[in-house]
Coordinates of C-alpha atoms and ligand atoms in Angstrom, one line a residue:
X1 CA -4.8 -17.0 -5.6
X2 CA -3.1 -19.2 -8.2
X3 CA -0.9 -17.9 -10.7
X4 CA 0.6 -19.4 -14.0
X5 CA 3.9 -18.1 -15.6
X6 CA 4.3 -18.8 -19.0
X7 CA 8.0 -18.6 -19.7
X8 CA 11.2 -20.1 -20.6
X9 CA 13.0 -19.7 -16.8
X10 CA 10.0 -21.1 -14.4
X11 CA 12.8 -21.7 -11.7
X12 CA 13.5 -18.0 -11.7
X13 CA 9.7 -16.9 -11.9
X14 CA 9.2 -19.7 -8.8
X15 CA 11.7 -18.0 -6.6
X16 CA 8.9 -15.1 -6.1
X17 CA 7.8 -17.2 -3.0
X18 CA 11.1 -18.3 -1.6
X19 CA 11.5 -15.2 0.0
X20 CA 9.5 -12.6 2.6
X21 CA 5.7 -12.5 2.7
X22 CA 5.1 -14.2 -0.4
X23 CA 7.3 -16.5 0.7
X24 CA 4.7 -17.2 4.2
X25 CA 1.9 -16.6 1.9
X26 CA 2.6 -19.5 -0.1
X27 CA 3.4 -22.1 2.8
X28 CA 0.2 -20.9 4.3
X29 CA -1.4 -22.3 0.7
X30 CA -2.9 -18.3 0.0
X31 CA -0.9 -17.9 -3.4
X32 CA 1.2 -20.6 -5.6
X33 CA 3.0 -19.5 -8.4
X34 CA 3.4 -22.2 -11.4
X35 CA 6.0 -22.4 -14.5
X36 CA 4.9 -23.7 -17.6
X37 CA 7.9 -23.5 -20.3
X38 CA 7.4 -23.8 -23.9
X39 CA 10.8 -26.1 -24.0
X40 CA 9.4 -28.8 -22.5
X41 CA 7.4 -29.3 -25.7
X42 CA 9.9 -28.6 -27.8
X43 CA 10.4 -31.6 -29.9
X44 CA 13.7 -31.1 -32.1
X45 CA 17.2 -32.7 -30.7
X46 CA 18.2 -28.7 -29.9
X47 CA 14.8 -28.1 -28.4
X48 CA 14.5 -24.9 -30.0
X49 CA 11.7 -22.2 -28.7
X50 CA 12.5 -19.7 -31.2
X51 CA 11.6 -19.5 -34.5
X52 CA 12.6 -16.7 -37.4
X53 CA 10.5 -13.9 -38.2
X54 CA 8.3 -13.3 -41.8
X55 CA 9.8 -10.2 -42.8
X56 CA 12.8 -10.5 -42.1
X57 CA 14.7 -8.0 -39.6
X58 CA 17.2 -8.6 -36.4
X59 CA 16.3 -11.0 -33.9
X60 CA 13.8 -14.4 -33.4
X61 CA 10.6 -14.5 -32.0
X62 CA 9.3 -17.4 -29.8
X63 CA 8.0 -20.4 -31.7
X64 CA 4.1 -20.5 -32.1
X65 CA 4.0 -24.3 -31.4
X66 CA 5.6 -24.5 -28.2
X67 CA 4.9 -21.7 -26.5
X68 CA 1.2 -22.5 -27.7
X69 CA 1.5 -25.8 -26.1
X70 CA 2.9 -24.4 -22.8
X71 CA -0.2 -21.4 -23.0
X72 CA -2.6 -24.5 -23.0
X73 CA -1.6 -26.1 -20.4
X74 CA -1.2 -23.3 -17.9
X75 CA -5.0 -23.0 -19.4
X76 CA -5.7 -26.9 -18.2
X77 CA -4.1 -26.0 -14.8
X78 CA -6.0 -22.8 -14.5
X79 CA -9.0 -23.2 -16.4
X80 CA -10.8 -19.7 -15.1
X81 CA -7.8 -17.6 -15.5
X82 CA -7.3 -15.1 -18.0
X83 CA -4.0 -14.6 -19.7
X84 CA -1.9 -11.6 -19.3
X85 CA 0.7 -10.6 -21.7
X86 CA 3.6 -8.2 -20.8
X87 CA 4.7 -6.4 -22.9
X88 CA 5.3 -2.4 -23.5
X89 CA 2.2 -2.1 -25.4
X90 CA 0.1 -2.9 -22.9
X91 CA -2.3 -1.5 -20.4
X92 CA -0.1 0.4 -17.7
X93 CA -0.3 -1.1 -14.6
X94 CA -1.2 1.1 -11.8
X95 CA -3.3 0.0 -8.2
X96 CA -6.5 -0.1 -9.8
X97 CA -5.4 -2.5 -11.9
X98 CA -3.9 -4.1 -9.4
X99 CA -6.9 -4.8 -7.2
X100 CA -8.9 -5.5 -10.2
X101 CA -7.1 -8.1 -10.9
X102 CA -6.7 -9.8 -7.4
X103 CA -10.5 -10.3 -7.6
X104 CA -9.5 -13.4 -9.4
X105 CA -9.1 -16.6 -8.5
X106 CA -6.1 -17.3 -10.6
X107 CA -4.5 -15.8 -13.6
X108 CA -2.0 -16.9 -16.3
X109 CA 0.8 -14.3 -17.4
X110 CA 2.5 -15.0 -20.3
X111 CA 6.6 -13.8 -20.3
X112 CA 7.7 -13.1 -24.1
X113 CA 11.6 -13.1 -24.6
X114 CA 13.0 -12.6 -27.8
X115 CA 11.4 -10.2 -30.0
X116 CA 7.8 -11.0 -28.7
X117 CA 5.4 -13.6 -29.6
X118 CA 3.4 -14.2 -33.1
X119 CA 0.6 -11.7 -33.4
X120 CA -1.7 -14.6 -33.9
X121 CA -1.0 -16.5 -30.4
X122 CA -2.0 -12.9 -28.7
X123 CA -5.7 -13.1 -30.7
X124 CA -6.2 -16.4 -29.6
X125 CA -4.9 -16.2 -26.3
X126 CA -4.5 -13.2 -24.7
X127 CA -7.2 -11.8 -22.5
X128 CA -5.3 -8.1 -21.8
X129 CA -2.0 -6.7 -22.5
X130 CA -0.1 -5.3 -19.4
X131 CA 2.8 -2.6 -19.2
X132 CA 4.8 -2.0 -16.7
X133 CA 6.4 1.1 -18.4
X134 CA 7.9 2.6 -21.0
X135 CA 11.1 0.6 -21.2
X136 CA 12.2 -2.6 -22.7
X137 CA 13.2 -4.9 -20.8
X138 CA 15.2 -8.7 -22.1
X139 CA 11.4 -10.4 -21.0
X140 CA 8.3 -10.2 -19.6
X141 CA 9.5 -12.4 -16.6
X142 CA 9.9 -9.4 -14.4
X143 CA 7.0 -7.9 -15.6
X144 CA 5.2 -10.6 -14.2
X145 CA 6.8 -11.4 -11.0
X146 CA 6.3 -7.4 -10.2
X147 CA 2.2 -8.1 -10.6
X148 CA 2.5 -11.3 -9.4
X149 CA 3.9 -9.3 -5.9
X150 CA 1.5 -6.2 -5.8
X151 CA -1.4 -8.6 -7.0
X152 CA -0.6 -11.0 -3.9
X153 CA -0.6 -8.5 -1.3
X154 CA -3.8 -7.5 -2.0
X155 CA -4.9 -11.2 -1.4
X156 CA -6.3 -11.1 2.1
X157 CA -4.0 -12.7 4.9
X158 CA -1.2 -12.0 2.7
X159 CA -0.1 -9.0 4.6
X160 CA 0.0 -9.7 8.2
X161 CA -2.0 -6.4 9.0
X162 CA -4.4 -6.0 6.4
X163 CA -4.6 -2.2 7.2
X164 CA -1.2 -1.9 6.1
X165 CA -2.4 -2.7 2.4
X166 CA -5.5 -0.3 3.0
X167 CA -3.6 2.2 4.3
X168 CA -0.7 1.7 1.1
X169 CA -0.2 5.0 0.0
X170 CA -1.2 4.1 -3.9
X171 CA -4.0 2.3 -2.1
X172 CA -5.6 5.6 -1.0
X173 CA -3.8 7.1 -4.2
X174 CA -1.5 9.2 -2.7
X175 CA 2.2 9.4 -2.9
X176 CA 3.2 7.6 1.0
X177 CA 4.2 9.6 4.4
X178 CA 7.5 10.1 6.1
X179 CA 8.2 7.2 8.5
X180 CA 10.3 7.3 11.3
X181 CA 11.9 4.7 14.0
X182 CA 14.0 4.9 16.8
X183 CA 16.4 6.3 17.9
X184 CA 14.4 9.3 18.5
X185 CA 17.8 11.8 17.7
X186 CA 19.3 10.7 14.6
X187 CA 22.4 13.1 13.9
X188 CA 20.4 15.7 15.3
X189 CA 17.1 15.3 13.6
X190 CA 14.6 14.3 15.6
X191 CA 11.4 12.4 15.1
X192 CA 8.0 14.9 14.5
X193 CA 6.4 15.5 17.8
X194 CA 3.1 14.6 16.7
X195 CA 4.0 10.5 16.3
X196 CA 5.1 10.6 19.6
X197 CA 1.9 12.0 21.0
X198 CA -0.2 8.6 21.0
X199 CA -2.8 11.5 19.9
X200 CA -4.1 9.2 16.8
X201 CA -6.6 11.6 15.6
X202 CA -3.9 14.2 15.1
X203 CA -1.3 11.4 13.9
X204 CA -3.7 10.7 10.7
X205 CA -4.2 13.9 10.2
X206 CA -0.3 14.4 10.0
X207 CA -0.3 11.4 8.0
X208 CA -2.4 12.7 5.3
X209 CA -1.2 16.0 5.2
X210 CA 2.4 14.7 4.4
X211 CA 1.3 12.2 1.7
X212 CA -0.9 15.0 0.1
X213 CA 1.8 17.6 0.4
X214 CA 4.5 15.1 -1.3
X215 CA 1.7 14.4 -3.7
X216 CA 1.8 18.2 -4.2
X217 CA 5.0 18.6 -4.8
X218 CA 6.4 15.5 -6.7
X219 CA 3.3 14.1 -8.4
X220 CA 0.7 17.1 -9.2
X221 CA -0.5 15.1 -12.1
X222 CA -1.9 12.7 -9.4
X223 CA -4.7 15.7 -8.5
X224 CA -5.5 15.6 -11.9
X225 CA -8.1 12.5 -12.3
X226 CA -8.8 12.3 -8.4
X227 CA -11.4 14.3 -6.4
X228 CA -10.5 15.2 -3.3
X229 CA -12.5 15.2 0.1
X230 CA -12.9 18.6 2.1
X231 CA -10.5 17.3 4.5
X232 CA -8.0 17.3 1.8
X233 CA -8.9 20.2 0.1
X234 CA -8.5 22.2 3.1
X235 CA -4.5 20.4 4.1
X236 CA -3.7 21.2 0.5
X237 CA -4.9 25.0 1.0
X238 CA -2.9 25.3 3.8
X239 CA 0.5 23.7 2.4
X240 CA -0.3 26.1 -0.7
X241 CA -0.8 29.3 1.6
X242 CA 3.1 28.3 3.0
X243 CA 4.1 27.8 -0.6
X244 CA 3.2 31.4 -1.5
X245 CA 4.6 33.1 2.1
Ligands
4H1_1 N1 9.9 -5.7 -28.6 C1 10.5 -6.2 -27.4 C2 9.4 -6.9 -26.5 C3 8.7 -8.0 -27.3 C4 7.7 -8.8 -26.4 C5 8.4 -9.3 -25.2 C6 9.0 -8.2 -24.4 C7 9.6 -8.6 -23.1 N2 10.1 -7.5 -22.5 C8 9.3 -6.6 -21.9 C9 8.0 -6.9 -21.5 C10 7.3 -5.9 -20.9 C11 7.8 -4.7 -20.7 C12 7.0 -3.6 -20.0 N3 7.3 -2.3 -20.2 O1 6.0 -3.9 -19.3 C13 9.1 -4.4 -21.1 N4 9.8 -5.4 -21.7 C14 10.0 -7.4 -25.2

Protein backbone atom coordinates (compact mmCIF):
# COMPACT_ATOMS: atom_id res chain seq x y z
CA UNK A 1 0.00 0.00 0.00
CA UNK A 2 1.26 3.43 -1.11
CA UNK A 3 0.68 6.38 0.87
CA UNK A 4 1.14 10.21 0.15
CA UNK A 5 1.71 12.89 2.93
CA UNK A 6 0.85 16.10 2.05
CA UNK A 7 2.81 18.36 4.38
CA UNK A 8 5.29 20.87 5.10
CA UNK A 9 8.02 18.26 7.22
CA UNK A 10 8.07 15.07 4.62
CA UNK A 11 11.38 14.02 6.38
CA UNK A 12 9.53 13.76 9.64
CA UNK A 13 6.39 11.99 8.08
CA UNK A 14 9.14 9.58 6.14
CA UNK A 15 10.71 8.41 9.35
CA UNK A 16 7.36 6.31 9.93
CA UNK A 17 9.33 3.43 8.13
CA UNK A 18 12.79 3.88 9.56
CA UNK A 19 11.91 2.12 12.47
CA UNK A 20 10.08 -1.51 13.63
CA UNK A 21 7.74 -3.36 11.35
CA UNK A 22 6.96 -0.57 9.13
CA UNK A 23 10.26 -0.18 8.99
CA UNK A 24 10.68 -4.29 7.46
CA UNK A 25 7.46 -3.66 5.79
CA UNK A 26 8.73 -1.07 3.62
CA UNK A 27 12.20 -2.77 2.56
CA UNK A 28 10.05 -5.76 1.78
CA UNK A 29 8.29 -3.09 -0.86
CA UNK A 30 4.54 -3.84 1.14
CA UNK A 31 4.04 -0.05 2.08
CA UNK A 32 6.10 3.28 0.96
CA UNK A 33 5.27 6.41 2.50
CA UNK A 34 5.84 9.71 0.19
CA UNK A 35 6.19 13.56 1.11
CA UNK A 36 4.87 16.06 -1.08
CA UNK A 37 5.46 19.69 0.52
CA UNK A 38 3.69 22.73 -0.63
CA UNK A 39 7.22 24.73 -0.29
CA UNK A 40 8.75 23.26 -2.97
CA UNK A 41 6.36 25.23 -5.13
CA UNK A 42 6.48 28.07 -3.41
CA UNK A 43 7.75 30.70 -5.70
CA UNK A 44 8.55 33.98 -3.69
CA UNK A 45 12.38 34.58 -2.48
CA UNK A 46 10.91 33.70 1.28
CA UNK A 47 9.12 30.70 -0.04
CA UNK A 48 6.15 31.42 1.93
CA UNK A 49 3.30 28.49 2.43
CA UNK A 50 1.14 30.61 4.45
CA UNK A 51 -1.11 33.10 3.49
CA UNK A 52 -3.45 35.58 5.83
CA UNK A 53 -6.98 34.85 6.49
CA UNK A 54 -10.31 36.94 4.98
CA UNK A 55 -11.75 37.87 8.11
CA UNK A 56 -9.31 38.74 9.89
CA UNK A 57 -8.54 36.98 13.40
CA UNK A 58 -5.10 35.37 15.00
CA UNK A 59 -3.02 33.19 13.03
CA UNK A 60 -2.33 32.25 8.93
CA UNK A 61 -3.71 29.52 7.13
CA UNK A 62 -1.69 27.54 4.40
CA UNK A 63 -1.53 29.23 1.02
CA UNK A 64 -4.16 27.84 -1.53
CA UNK A 65 -1.55 27.81 -4.40
CA UNK A 66 1.02 25.79 -2.97
CA UNK A 67 -0.36 23.44 -1.04
CA UNK A 68 -2.79 23.02 -4.13
CA UNK A 69 0.24 22.34 -6.20
CA UNK A 70 1.72 19.79 -3.71
CA UNK A 71 -2.24 18.06 -3.45
CA UNK A 72 -1.82 17.51 -7.24
CA UNK A 73 0.98 15.97 -7.46
CA UNK A 74 0.64 13.42 -4.66
CA UNK A 75 -2.62 13.03 -7.02
CA UNK A 76 -0.18 12.36 -10.25
CA UNK A 77 1.85 9.96 -7.91
CA UNK A 78 -1.18 8.24 -6.63
CA UNK A 79 -3.77 8.67 -9.19
CA UNK A 80 -6.46 6.08 -7.33
CA UNK A 81 -6.05 7.36 -3.93
CA UNK A 82 -8.37 9.34 -2.18
CA UNK A 83 -7.40 12.30 0.04
CA UNK A 84 -7.73 12.35 3.70
CA UNK A 85 -7.72 15.46 5.64
CA UNK A 86 -7.00 15.47 9.42
CA UNK A 87 -8.34 17.52 11.09
CA UNK A 88 -10.69 17.59 14.53
CA UNK A 89 -13.78 17.83 12.47
CA UNK A 90 -13.45 14.84 10.92
CA UNK A 91 -14.72 11.35 10.95
CA UNK A 92 -13.33 9.62 14.24
CA UNK A 93 -11.05 7.09 13.47
CA UNK A 94 -11.67 3.82 15.03
CA UNK A 95 -10.79 -0.10 13.50
CA UNK A 96 -13.46 -0.11 11.12
CA UNK A 97 -12.26 2.67 9.67
CA UNK A 98 -9.12 1.49 9.82
CA UNK A 99 -9.60 -1.71 7.78
CA UNK A 100 -11.82 0.14 5.51
CA UNK A 101 -9.32 2.01 4.49
CA UNK A 102 -6.50 -0.60 4.07
CA UNK A 103 -8.64 -2.04 1.26
CA UNK A 104 -6.98 0.58 -0.80
CA UNK A 105 -4.28 0.47 -2.88
CA UNK A 106 -2.91 3.87 -1.89
CA UNK A 107 -4.23 6.91 -0.20
CA UNK A 108 -3.13 10.56 0.05
CA UNK A 109 -3.45 12.40 3.60
CA UNK A 110 -3.22 15.83 3.65
CA UNK A 111 -1.40 17.41 7.09
CA UNK A 112 -2.80 21.14 7.74
CA UNK A 113 -0.49 23.28 10.01
CA UNK A 114 -1.36 26.64 10.76
CA UNK A 115 -4.98 27.44 11.25
CA UNK A 116 -6.17 24.81 8.58
CA UNK A 117 -6.48 24.96 5.01
CA UNK A 118 -8.93 27.26 2.65
CA UNK A 119 -12.46 25.81 2.73
CA UNK A 120 -12.32 25.75 -0.94
CA UNK A 121 -9.17 23.35 -1.33
CA UNK A 122 -11.26 20.71 1.02
CA UNK A 123 -14.40 20.90 -1.74
CA UNK A 124 -12.17 20.27 -4.44
CA UNK A 125 -9.94 17.86 -2.91
CA UNK A 126 -10.82 16.15 -0.12
CA UNK A 127 -12.43 12.78 -0.39
CA UNK A 128 -13.16 12.41 3.81
CA UNK A 129 -12.24 14.19 6.85
CA UNK A 130 -10.47 12.11 9.63
CA UNK A 131 -10.24 12.74 13.45
CA UNK A 132 -8.19 11.34 15.62
CA UNK A 133 -9.89 12.97 18.69
CA UNK A 134 -10.98 15.70 20.35
CA UNK A 135 -7.84 17.74 20.82
CA UNK A 136 -5.76 20.02 18.72
CA UNK A 137 -2.83 19.25 17.93
CA UNK A 138 0.16 21.96 16.00
CA UNK A 139 -0.65 19.59 12.59
CA UNK A 140 -2.21 16.95 11.05
CA UNK A 141 1.30 15.21 10.60
CA UNK A 142 0.70 12.95 13.55
CA UNK A 143 -2.61 12.49 12.60
CA UNK A 144 -1.44 10.88 9.67
CA UNK A 145 1.51 8.94 10.58
CA UNK A 146 -0.98 7.32 13.48
CA UNK A 147 -3.31 5.95 10.33
CA UNK A 148 -0.55 5.61 8.30
CA UNK A 149 0.66 2.78 11.25
CA UNK A 150 -2.73 1.10 12.17
CA UNK A 151 -3.67 1.27 8.28
CA UNK A 152 -0.25 -0.62 7.50
CA UNK A 153 -0.64 -3.35 9.82
CA UNK A 154 -3.58 -4.43 8.50
CA UNK A 155 -1.73 -4.80 5.07
CA UNK A 156 -1.15 -8.51 4.86
CA UNK A 157 2.61 -9.57 5.60
CA UNK A 158 2.94 -6.53 7.43
CA UNK A 159 2.71 -8.22 10.72
CA UNK A 160 4.82 -11.20 10.90
CA UNK A 161 1.83 -13.45 12.30
CA UNK A 162 -1.08 -12.31 10.71
CA UNK A 163 -3.18 -13.73 13.58
CA UNK A 164 -1.68 -11.31 15.72
CA UNK A 165 -3.72 -8.46 13.77
CA UNK A 166 -6.87 -10.80 13.74
CA UNK A 167 -6.63 -11.55 17.13
CA UNK A 168 -5.93 -7.31 18.01
CA UNK A 169 -8.10 -6.71 20.64
CA UNK A 170 -10.02 -3.57 18.63
CA UNK A 171 -9.83 -6.10 15.87
CA UNK A 172 -12.39 -8.40 17.56
CA UNK A 173 -13.68 -5.07 19.29
CA UNK A 174 -12.79 -5.66 22.60
CA UNK A 175 -10.63 -3.89 25.01
CA UNK A 176 -7.14 -6.54 24.85
CA UNK A 177 -6.17 -9.43 27.63
CA UNK A 178 -3.64 -9.48 30.29
CA UNK A 179 -0.25 -10.77 28.91
CA UNK A 180 2.27 -12.34 30.77
CA UNK A 181 6.14 -13.43 30.22
CA UNK A 182 8.60 -15.04 32.17
CA UNK A 183 9.80 -15.15 34.99
CA UNK A 184 6.86 -17.10 36.08
CA UNK A 185 7.12 -15.31 39.97
CA UNK A 186 7.43 -11.75 39.58
CA UNK A 187 7.63 -10.09 43.19
CA UNK A 188 5.40 -12.73 44.19
CA UNK A 189 2.71 -12.69 41.54
CA UNK A 190 2.61 -15.41 39.57
CA UNK A 191 1.51 -16.01 35.97
CA UNK A 192 -2.42 -17.50 35.71
CA UNK A 193 -2.35 -21.23 35.73
CA UNK A 194 -4.43 -21.51 32.80
CA UNK A 195 -1.50 -20.10 30.14
CA UNK A 196 0.71 -22.52 31.42
CA UNK A 197 -1.59 -25.41 30.81
CA UNK A 198 -0.83 -25.76 26.85
CA UNK A 199 -4.80 -26.48 27.27
CA UNK A 200 -5.62 -23.93 24.20
CA UNK A 201 -9.26 -24.47 24.26
CA UNK A 202 -9.36 -23.23 27.89
CA UNK A 203 -6.54 -20.49 27.13
CA UNK A 204 -9.13 -18.66 24.57
CA UNK A 205 -11.54 -19.04 26.63
CA UNK A 206 -9.49 -17.20 29.44
CA UNK A 207 -8.50 -14.90 26.76
CA UNK A 208 -11.92 -13.67 26.07
CA UNK A 209 -13.27 -13.66 29.27
CA UNK A 210 -10.47 -11.13 30.40
CA UNK A 211 -10.93 -8.80 27.34
CA UNK A 212 -14.76 -8.88 27.88
CA UNK A 213 -14.43 -8.42 31.56
CA UNK A 214 -11.97 -5.27 31.02
CA UNK A 215 -14.42 -4.25 28.34
CA UNK A 216 -16.93 -4.50 31.32
CA UNK A 217 -15.42 -2.63 33.45
CA UNK A 218 -13.48 0.24 31.60
CA UNK A 219 -15.33 0.57 28.34
CA UNK A 220 -19.25 -0.44 28.87
CA UNK A 221 -20.11 1.92 26.14
CA UNK A 222 -18.22 -0.64 23.89
CA UNK A 223 -21.52 -3.25 24.61
CA UNK A 224 -23.51 -0.54 23.48
CA UNK A 225 -23.43 -0.89 19.34
CA UNK A 226 -22.04 -4.51 19.43
CA UNK A 227 -23.99 -7.81 19.70
CA UNK A 228 -22.61 -10.29 21.46
CA UNK A 229 -22.32 -14.21 20.78
CA UNK A 230 -23.73 -16.72 23.44
CA UNK A 231 -20.32 -17.44 24.41
CA UNK A 232 -19.95 -14.01 25.44
CA UNK A 233 -23.07 -13.46 26.83
CA UNK A 234 -22.69 -16.20 29.16
CA UNK A 235 -18.59 -14.96 30.35
CA UNK A 236 -20.25 -11.61 30.91
CA UNK A 237 -23.09 -13.27 33.15
CA UNK A 238 -20.72 -14.90 35.09
CA UNK A 239 -18.19 -11.78 35.72
CA UNK A 240 -21.61 -9.87 36.56
CA UNK A 241 -22.88 -12.66 39.11
CA UNK A 242 -19.08 -12.00 40.99
CA UNK A 243 -19.78 -8.24 40.65
CA UNK A 244 -23.03 -8.52 42.70
CA UNK A 245 -21.52 -11.30 45.45
N1 LIG B 1 -8.04 24.74 13.96
C1 LIG B 1 -6.78 23.99 14.13
C2 LIG B 1 -6.67 22.89 13.10
C3 LIG B 1 -6.81 23.45 11.69
C4 LIG B 1 -6.54 22.39 10.65
C5 LIG B 1 -5.21 21.70 10.84
C6 LIG B 1 -5.20 21.10 12.22
C7 LIG B 1 -3.93 20.32 12.46
N2 LIG B 1 -4.03 19.79 13.78
C8 LIG B 1 -4.82 18.73 14.05
C9 LIG B 1 -5.25 17.88 13.06
C10 LIG B 1 -6.07 16.82 13.44
C11 LIG B 1 -6.42 16.66 14.77
C12 LIG B 1 -7.30 15.53 15.20
N3 LIG B 1 -7.95 15.65 16.36
O1 LIG B 1 -7.38 14.54 14.47
C13 LIG B 1 -5.95 17.54 15.69
N4 LIG B 1 -5.16 18.56 15.33
C14 LIG B 1 -5.35 22.17 13.29
Amino acid sequence: MRFGVVTLFPEWVEQLTSVGVLERASQNGLISVTGFNPRDHATDNHRSVDDRPFGGGPGMLMQVDTTEAAIIKAREALPNAPVVYLSPQGRALNQPLVQELARLPELILLAGRYEGIDERLVDEHVDLEVSLGDYVLSGGELGAMVLIDAVSRMVPGVLGDQASAEQDSFAAHWLDCPHFTRPVDYRGNTVPEVLRSGHHGRIEAWRLQQSLERSWDRRPDLFERKRLTTTELSMINEHLSTLEK
